[in-house]
Short mmCIF file of C-alpha atoms and ligand atoms in Angstrom, two decimals:
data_model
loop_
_atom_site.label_atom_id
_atom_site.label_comp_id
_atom_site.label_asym_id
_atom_site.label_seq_id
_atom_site.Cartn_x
_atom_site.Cartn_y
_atom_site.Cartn_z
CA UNK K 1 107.31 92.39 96.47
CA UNK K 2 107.25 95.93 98.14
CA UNK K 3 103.59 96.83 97.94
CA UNK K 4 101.00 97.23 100.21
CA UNK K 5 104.05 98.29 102.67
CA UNK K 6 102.34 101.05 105.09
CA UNK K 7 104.50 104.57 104.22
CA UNK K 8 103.98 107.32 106.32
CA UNK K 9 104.59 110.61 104.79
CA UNK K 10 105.22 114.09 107.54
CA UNK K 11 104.19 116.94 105.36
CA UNK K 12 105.56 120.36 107.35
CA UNK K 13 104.67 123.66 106.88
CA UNK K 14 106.96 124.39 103.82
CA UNK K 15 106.07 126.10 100.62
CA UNK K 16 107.44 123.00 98.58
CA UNK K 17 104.49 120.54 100.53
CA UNK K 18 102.43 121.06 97.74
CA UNK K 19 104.80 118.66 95.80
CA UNK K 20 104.02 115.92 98.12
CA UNK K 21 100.73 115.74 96.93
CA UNK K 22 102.33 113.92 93.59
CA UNK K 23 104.46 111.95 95.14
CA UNK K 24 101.74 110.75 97.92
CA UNK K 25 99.93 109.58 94.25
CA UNK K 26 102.30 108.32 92.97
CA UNK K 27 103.12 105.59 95.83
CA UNK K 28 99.71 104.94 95.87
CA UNK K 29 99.64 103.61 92.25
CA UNK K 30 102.37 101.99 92.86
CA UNK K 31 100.11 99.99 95.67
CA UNK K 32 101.72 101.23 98.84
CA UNK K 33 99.36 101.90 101.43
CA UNK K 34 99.95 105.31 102.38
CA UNK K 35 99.10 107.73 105.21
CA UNK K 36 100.10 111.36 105.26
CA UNK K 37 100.65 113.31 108.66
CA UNK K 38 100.84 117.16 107.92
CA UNK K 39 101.57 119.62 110.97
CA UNK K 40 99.11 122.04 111.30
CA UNK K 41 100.84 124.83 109.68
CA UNK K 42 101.13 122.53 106.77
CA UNK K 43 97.73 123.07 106.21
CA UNK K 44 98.35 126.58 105.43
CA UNK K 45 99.75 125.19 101.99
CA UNK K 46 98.17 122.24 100.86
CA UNK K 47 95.00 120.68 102.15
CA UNK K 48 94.56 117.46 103.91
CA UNK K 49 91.44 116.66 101.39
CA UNK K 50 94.45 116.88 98.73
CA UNK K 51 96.17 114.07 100.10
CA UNK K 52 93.34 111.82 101.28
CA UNK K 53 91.97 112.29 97.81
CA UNK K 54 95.27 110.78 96.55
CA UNK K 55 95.63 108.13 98.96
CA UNK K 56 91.90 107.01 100.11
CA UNK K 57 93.09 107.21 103.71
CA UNK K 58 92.15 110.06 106.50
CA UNK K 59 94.96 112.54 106.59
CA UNK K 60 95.82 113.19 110.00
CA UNK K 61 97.07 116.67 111.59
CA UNK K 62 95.31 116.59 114.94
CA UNK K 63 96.68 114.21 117.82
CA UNK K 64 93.61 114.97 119.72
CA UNK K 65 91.37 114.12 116.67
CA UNK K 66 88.52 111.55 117.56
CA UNK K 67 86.42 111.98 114.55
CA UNK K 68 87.96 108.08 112.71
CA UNK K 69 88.18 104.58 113.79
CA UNK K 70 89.01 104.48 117.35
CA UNK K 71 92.82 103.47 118.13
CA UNK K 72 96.05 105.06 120.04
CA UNK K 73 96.56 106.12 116.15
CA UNK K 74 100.12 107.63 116.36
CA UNK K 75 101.48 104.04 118.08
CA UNK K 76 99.70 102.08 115.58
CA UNK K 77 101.23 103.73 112.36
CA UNK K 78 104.32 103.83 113.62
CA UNK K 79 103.86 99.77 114.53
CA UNK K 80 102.75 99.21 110.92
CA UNK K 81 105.16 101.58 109.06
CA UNK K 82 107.56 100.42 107.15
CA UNK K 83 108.64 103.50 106.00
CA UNK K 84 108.44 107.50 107.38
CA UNK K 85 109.55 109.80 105.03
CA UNK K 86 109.41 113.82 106.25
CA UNK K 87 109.30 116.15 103.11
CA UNK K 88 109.84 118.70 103.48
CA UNK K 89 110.97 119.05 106.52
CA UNK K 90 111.20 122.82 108.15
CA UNK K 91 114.04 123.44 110.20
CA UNK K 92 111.61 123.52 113.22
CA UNK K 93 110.66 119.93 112.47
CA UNK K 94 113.98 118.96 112.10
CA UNK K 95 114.69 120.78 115.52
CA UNK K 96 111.88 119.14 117.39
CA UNK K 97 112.73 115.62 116.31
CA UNK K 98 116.76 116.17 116.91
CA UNK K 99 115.31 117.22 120.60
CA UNK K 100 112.74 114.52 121.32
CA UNK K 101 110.22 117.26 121.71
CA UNK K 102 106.44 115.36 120.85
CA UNK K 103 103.91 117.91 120.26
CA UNK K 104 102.30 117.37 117.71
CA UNK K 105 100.63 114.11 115.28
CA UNK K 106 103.68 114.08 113.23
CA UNK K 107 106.83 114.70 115.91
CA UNK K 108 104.92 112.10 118.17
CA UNK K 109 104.32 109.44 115.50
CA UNK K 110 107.79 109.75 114.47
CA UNK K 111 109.12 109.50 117.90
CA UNK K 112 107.16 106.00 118.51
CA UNK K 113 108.64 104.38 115.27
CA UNK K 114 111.25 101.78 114.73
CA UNK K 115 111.34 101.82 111.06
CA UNK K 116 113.54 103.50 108.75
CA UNK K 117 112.97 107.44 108.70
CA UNK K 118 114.10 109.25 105.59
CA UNK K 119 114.18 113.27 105.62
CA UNK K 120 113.88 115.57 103.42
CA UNK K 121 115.35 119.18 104.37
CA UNK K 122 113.88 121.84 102.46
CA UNK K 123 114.27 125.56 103.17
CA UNK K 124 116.11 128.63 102.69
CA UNK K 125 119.71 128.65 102.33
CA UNK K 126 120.48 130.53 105.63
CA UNK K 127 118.07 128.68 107.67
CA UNK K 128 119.50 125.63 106.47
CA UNK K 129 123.05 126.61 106.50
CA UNK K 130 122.50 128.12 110.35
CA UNK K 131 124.67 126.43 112.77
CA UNK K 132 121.71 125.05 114.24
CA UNK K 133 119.94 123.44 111.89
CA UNK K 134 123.48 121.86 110.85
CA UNK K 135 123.65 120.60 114.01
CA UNK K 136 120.22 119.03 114.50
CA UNK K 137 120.59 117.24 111.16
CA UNK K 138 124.08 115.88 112.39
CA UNK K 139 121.96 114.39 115.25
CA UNK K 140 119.09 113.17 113.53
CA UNK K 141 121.92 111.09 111.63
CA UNK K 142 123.16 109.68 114.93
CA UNK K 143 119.84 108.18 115.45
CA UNK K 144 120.00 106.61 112.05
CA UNK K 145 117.74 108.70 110.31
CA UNK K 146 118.35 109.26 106.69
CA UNK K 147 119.24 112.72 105.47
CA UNK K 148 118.40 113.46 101.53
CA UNK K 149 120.66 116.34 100.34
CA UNK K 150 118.13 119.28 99.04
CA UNK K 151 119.12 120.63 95.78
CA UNK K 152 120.70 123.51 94.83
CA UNK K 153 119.22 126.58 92.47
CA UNK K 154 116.36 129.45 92.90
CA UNK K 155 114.65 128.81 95.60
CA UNK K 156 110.60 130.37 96.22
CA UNK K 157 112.13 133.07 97.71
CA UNK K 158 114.30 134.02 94.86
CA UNK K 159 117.64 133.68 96.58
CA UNK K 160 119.91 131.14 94.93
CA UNK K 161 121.39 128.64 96.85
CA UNK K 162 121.00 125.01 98.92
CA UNK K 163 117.72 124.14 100.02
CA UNK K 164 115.27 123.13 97.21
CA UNK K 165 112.97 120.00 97.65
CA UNK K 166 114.65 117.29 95.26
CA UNK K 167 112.19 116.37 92.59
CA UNK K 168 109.64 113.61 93.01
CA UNK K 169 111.24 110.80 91.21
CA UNK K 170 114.44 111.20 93.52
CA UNK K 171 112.18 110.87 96.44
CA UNK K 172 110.33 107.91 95.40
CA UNK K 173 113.71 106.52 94.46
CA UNK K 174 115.02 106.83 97.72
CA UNK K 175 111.76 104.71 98.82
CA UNK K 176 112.15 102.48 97.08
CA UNK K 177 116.01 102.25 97.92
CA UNK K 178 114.60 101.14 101.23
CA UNK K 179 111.52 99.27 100.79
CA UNK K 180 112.43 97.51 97.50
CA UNK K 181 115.06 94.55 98.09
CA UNK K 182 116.80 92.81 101.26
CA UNK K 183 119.66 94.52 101.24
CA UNK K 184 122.34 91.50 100.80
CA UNK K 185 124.84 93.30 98.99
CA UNK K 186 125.09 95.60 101.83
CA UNK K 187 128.89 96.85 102.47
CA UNK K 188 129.86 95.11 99.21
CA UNK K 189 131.26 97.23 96.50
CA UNK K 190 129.89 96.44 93.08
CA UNK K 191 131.89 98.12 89.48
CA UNK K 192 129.73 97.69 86.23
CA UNK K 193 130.46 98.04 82.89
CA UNK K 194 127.97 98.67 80.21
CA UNK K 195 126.86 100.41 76.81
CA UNK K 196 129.27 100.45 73.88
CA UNK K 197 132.46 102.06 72.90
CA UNK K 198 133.24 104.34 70.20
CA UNK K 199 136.13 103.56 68.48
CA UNK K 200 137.30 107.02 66.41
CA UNK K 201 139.03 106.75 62.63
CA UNK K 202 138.71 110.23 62.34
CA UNK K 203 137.20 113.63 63.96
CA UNK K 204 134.15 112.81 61.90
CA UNK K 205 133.78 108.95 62.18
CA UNK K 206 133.80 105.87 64.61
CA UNK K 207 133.33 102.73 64.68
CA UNK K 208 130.83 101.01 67.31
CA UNK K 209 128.23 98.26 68.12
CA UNK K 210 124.37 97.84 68.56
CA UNK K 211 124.83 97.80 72.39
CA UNK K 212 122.65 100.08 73.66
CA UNK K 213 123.67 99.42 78.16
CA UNK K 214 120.67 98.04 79.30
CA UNK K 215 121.66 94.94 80.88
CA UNK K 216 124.61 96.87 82.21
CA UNK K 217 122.08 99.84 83.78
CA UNK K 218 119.83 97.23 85.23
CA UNK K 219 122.26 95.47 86.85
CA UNK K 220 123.80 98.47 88.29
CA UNK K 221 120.37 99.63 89.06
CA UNK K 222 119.69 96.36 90.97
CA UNK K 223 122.89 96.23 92.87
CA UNK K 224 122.06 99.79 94.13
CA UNK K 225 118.50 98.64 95.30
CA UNK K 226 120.15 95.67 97.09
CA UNK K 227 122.10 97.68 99.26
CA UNK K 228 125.81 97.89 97.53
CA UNK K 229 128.32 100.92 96.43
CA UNK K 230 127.94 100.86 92.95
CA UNK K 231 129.54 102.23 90.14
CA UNK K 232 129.04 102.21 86.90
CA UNK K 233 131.72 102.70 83.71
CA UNK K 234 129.55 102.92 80.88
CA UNK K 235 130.36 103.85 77.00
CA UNK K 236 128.24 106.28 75.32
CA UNK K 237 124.44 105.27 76.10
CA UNK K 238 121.18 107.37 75.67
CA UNK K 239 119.91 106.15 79.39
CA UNK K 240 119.88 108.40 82.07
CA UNK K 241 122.32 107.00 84.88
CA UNK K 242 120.60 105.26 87.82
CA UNK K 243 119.60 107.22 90.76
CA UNK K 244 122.21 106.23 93.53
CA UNK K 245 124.87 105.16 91.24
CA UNK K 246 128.27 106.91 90.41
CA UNK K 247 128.42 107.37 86.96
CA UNK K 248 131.91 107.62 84.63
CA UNK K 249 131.32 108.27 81.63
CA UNK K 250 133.62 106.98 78.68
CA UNK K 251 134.21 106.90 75.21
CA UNK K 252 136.67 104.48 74.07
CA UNK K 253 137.74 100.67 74.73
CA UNK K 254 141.45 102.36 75.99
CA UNK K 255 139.25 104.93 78.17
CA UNK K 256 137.30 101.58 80.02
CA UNK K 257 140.08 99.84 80.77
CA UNK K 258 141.96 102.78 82.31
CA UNK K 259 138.41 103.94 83.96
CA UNK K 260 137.99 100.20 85.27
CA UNK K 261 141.36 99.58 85.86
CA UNK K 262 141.37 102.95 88.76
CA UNK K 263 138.20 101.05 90.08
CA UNK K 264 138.97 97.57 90.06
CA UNK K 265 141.02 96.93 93.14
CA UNK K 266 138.42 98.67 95.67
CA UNK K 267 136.07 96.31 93.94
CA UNK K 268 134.24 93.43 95.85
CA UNK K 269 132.07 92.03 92.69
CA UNK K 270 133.10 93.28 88.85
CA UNK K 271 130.44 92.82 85.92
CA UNK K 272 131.54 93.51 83.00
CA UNK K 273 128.07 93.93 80.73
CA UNK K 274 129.60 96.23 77.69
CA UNK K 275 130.45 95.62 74.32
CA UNK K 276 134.16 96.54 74.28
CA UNK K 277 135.25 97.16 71.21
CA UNK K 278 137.64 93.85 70.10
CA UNK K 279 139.70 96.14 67.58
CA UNK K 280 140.21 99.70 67.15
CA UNK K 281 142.07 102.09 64.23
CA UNK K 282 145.78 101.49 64.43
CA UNK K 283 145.84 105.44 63.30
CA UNK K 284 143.18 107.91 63.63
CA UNK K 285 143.39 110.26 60.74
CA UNK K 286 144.26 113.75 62.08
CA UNK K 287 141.84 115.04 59.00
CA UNK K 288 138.56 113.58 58.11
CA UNK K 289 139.38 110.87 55.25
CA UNK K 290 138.02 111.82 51.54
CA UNK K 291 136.51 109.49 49.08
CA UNK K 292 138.70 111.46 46.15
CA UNK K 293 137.41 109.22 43.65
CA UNK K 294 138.36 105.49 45.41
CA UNK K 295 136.00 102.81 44.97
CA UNK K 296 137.29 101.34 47.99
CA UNK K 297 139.46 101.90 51.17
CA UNK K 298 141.16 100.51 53.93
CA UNK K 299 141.05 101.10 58.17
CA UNK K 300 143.72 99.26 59.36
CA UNK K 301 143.08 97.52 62.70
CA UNK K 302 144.92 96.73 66.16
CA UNK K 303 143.51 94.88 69.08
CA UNK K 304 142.20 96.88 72.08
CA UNK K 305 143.05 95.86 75.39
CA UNK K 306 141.39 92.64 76.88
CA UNK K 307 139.74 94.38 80.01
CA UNK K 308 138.54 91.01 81.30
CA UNK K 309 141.61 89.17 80.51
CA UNK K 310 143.33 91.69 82.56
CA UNK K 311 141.08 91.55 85.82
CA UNK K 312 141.15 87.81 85.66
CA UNK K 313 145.17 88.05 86.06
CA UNK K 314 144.88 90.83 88.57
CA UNK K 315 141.94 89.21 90.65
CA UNK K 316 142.30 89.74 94.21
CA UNK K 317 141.35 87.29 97.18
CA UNK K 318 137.55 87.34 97.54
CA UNK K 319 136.66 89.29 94.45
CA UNK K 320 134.44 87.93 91.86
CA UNK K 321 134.55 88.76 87.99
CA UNK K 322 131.72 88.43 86.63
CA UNK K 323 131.82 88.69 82.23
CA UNK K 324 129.16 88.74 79.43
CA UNK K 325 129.43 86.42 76.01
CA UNK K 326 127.48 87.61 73.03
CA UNK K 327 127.89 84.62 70.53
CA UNK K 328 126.39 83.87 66.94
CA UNK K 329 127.47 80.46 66.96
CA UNK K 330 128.20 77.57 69.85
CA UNK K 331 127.57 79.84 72.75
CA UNK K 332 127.62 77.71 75.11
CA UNK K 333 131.50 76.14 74.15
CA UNK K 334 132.61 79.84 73.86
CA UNK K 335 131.64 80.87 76.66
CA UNK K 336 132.52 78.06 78.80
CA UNK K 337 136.05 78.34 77.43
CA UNK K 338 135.71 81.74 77.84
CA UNK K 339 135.07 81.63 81.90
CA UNK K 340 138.77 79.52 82.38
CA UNK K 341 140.94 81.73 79.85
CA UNK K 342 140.22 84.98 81.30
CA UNK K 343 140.17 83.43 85.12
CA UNK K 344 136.11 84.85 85.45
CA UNK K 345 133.74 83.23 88.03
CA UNK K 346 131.11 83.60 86.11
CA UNK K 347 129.79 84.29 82.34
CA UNK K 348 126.41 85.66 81.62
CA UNK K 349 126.28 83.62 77.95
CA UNK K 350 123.48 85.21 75.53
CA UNK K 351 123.09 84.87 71.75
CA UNK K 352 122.29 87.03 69.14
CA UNK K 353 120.27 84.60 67.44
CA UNK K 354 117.57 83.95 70.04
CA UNK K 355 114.17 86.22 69.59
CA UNK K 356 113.90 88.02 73.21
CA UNK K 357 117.56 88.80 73.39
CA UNK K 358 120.38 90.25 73.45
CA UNK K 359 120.90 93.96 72.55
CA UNK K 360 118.34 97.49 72.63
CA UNK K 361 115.06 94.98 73.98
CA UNK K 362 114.13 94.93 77.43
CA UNK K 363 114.59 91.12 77.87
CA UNK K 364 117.02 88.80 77.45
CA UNK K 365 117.64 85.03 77.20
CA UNK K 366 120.81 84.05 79.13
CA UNK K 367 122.85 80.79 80.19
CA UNK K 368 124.96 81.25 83.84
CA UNK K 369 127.75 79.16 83.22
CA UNK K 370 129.84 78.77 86.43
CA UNK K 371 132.87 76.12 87.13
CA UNK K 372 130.28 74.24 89.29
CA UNK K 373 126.86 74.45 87.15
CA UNK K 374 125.33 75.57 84.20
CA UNK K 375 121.72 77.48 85.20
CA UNK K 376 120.17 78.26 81.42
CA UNK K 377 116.94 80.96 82.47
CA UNK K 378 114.14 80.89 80.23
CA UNK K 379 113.10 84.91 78.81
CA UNK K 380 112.85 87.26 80.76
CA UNK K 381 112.98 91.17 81.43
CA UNK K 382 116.39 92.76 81.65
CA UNK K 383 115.30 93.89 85.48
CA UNK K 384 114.69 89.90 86.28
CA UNK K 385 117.81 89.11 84.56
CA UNK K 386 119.95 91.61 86.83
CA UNK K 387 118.22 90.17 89.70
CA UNK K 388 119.45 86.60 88.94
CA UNK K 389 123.02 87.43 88.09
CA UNK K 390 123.38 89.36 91.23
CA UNK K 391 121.57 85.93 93.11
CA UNK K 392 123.99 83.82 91.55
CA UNK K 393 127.03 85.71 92.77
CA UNK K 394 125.69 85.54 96.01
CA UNK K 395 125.58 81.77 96.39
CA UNK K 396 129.60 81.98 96.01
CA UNK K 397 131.28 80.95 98.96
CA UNK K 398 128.32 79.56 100.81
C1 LIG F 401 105.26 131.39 102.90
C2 LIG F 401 106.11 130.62 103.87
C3 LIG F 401 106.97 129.67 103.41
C4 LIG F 401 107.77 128.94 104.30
N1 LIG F 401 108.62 127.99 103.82
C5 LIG F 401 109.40 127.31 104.68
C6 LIG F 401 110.29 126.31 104.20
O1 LIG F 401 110.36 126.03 102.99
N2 LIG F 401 111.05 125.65 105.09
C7 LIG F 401 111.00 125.91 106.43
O2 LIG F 401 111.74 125.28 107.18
N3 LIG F 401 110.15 126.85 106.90
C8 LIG F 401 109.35 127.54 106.07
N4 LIG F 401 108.50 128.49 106.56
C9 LIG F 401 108.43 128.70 108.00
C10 LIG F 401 107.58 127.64 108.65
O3 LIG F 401 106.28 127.63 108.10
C11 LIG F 401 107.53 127.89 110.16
O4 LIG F 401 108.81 127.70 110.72
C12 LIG F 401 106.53 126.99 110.83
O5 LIG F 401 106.59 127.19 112.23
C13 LIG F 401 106.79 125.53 110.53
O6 LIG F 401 105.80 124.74 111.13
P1 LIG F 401 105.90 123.15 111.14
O7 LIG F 401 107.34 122.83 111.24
O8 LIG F 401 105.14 122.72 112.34
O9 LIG F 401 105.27 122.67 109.90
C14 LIG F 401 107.69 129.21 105.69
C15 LIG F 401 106.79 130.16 106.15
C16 LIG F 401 106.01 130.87 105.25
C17 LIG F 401 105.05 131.91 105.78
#
């Protein structure tokens, strides 16, 4: 859907442009059509046969340069751009652009665009902290230009502080943030819940579930790509959180609820993806429980909270609720029952016994059972499954 969109990279005269060299790769494999602009003191750290090795197009620096295809080349990239991203960006690019000044390839191509201009600071922790550069960021904002934070840690010159280009995946990421989707979750704010709980009998042991979050990570991943606030409340998973998304972390079915529960009212759309644990220890031992002989023993049981149950009687005008059914058996009847007893728009019915889903793969089988319709979508990957929840929702009051 996004590729062969024309991205414009502005490589400055930082020492961290020789990192743009992977990412300028890596959006090529991806199929974007790149170009990269590099100032001329850019050149001083990378070269531009680097980057027009990487991309198979002519890496400009001079605006003057006649020696390619003849057009008014700075207005026709920024006409076909979808995309400018600066990385890094010196604090004198930063001050040119805040100040309209055009002297250069890169400053004048980025003056003629319309498209969405993402950049990158990157530079020592004074220089970026100076009043001015704090200032000519603040007005590259009020243009609508999009600042990415630089990181934090040892920077090339050894001090330690704010100012380090963020890594390649977390600029490609914010690319794609762009380029990816529409954005028609824009302004909406979108809580997720995903992964398993871990229920604890004692210090040592817990009881738990074969979800491994997923589904739940995808969708959050998706919502964040189509434009929405997203946060996640996920159970113990072995995923790294998705880039944009704010992450809390929990353990138990009690710690959900209470996590979802803070989150739930701000909420525009709720989907609730995890396994929640249906019972949990009435006691945890304060001791870890020996065998001492017994052939058998005994955890005794209590039910946890019914998280969906709950935000079904606490639903607020507007909001949707959104809940998963794993079945083994009649998962259609469940589930449809399920969607009026705990007051949910929809249910996202899947069952354990069909090859292709449910838990740990990456596709799933699933059944959107609404009060209006019943939309049963043949296999597909987790991703695509995400996608069509989120596509559902949005055909609710229209
Ligand atoms: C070794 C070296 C590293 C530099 N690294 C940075 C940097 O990371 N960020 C920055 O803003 N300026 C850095 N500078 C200063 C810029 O190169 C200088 O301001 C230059 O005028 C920027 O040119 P440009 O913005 O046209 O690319 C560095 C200079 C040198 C000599």
């Amino acid at each position: 859907m996004e590729n062969q969109k024309t991205v414009v990279l502005g490589v400055c005269g930082g020492i961290a442009a020789y990192k743009l060299a992977d990412l300028a790769s890596k959006l090529s494999k991806e199929q974007y059509d790149v170009h990269v602009i590099m100032t001329k003191n850019a050149t001083e750290f990378i070269t531009p046969l680097t980057f027009e090795t990487l991309t198979g197009n002519k890496c400009i620096v001079d605006t003057f340069d006649r020696d390619f295809q003849w057009d008014v080349k700075h207005i026709s990239l920024a006409k076909r751009a979808a995309l400018a991203l600066i990385a890094p960006a010196t604090a004198n690019v930063i001050a040119k652009l805040a100040n309209g000044i055009a002297d250069d390839m890169l400053t004048t191509t980025v003056l003629a665009m319309k498209c969405p201009v993402l950049v990158s600071p990157s530079m020592n922790t004074a220089m970026y902290e100076h009043p001015a550069t704090q200032r000519n960021m603040e007005t590259l904002r009020s243009y609508g230009y999009r600042l990415i934070e630089p990181e934090s840690g040892v920077l090339a010159c050894k001090d330690v502080g704010k100012g380090r280009l963020p890594k390649t995946e977390v600029l490609y990421e914010e690319i794609r943030q762009v380029l990816a989707y529409p954005k028609d979750l824009a302004g909406k704010q979108v809580l997720v819940t995903a992964g398993p709980t871990q229920e604890s009998v004692d210090p040592v042991r817990y009881l738990t579930n074969h979800s491994t979050g997923k589904m739940g990570y995808e969708i959050a991943r998706a919502a964040y790509l189509r434009g929405a606030e997203v946060t996640l409340v996920t159970g113990p998973c072995h995923l790294p959180p998705p880039y944009g998304v704010k992450a809390v972390q929990v353990t138990s079915a009690q710690d959900m609820f209470e996590a979802v529960k803070a989150e739930a009212d701000t909420s525009d759309i709720i989907i609730k993806a995890a396994a929640v644990a249906d019972f949990t220890p009435a006691e945890k031992a304060a001791e870890k429980i020996k065998k001492q002989g017994r052939k058998t023993a005994q955890i005794n049981l209590r039910a946890t909270t019914d998280i969906l149950k709950y935000l079904g009687e606490h639903k607020h005008e507007g909001q949707l609720l959104c809940g998963f059914s794993m079945e083994t058996e009649q998962m259609l009847e469940h589930s449809r029952e399920k969607l009026l007893r705990k007051n949910a728009d929809m249910i996202v019915a899947n069952s354990l016994r069909q090859q292709g889903a449910g838990f740990g793969g990456d596709t799933n089988i699933v059944t959107l059972i609404t009060r209006q319709d019943e939309t049963a979508l043949p296999q597909m990957s987790k991703e695509m499954v995400a996608h069509a929840v989120l596509d559902k929702l949005l055909t609710f009051g229209k």
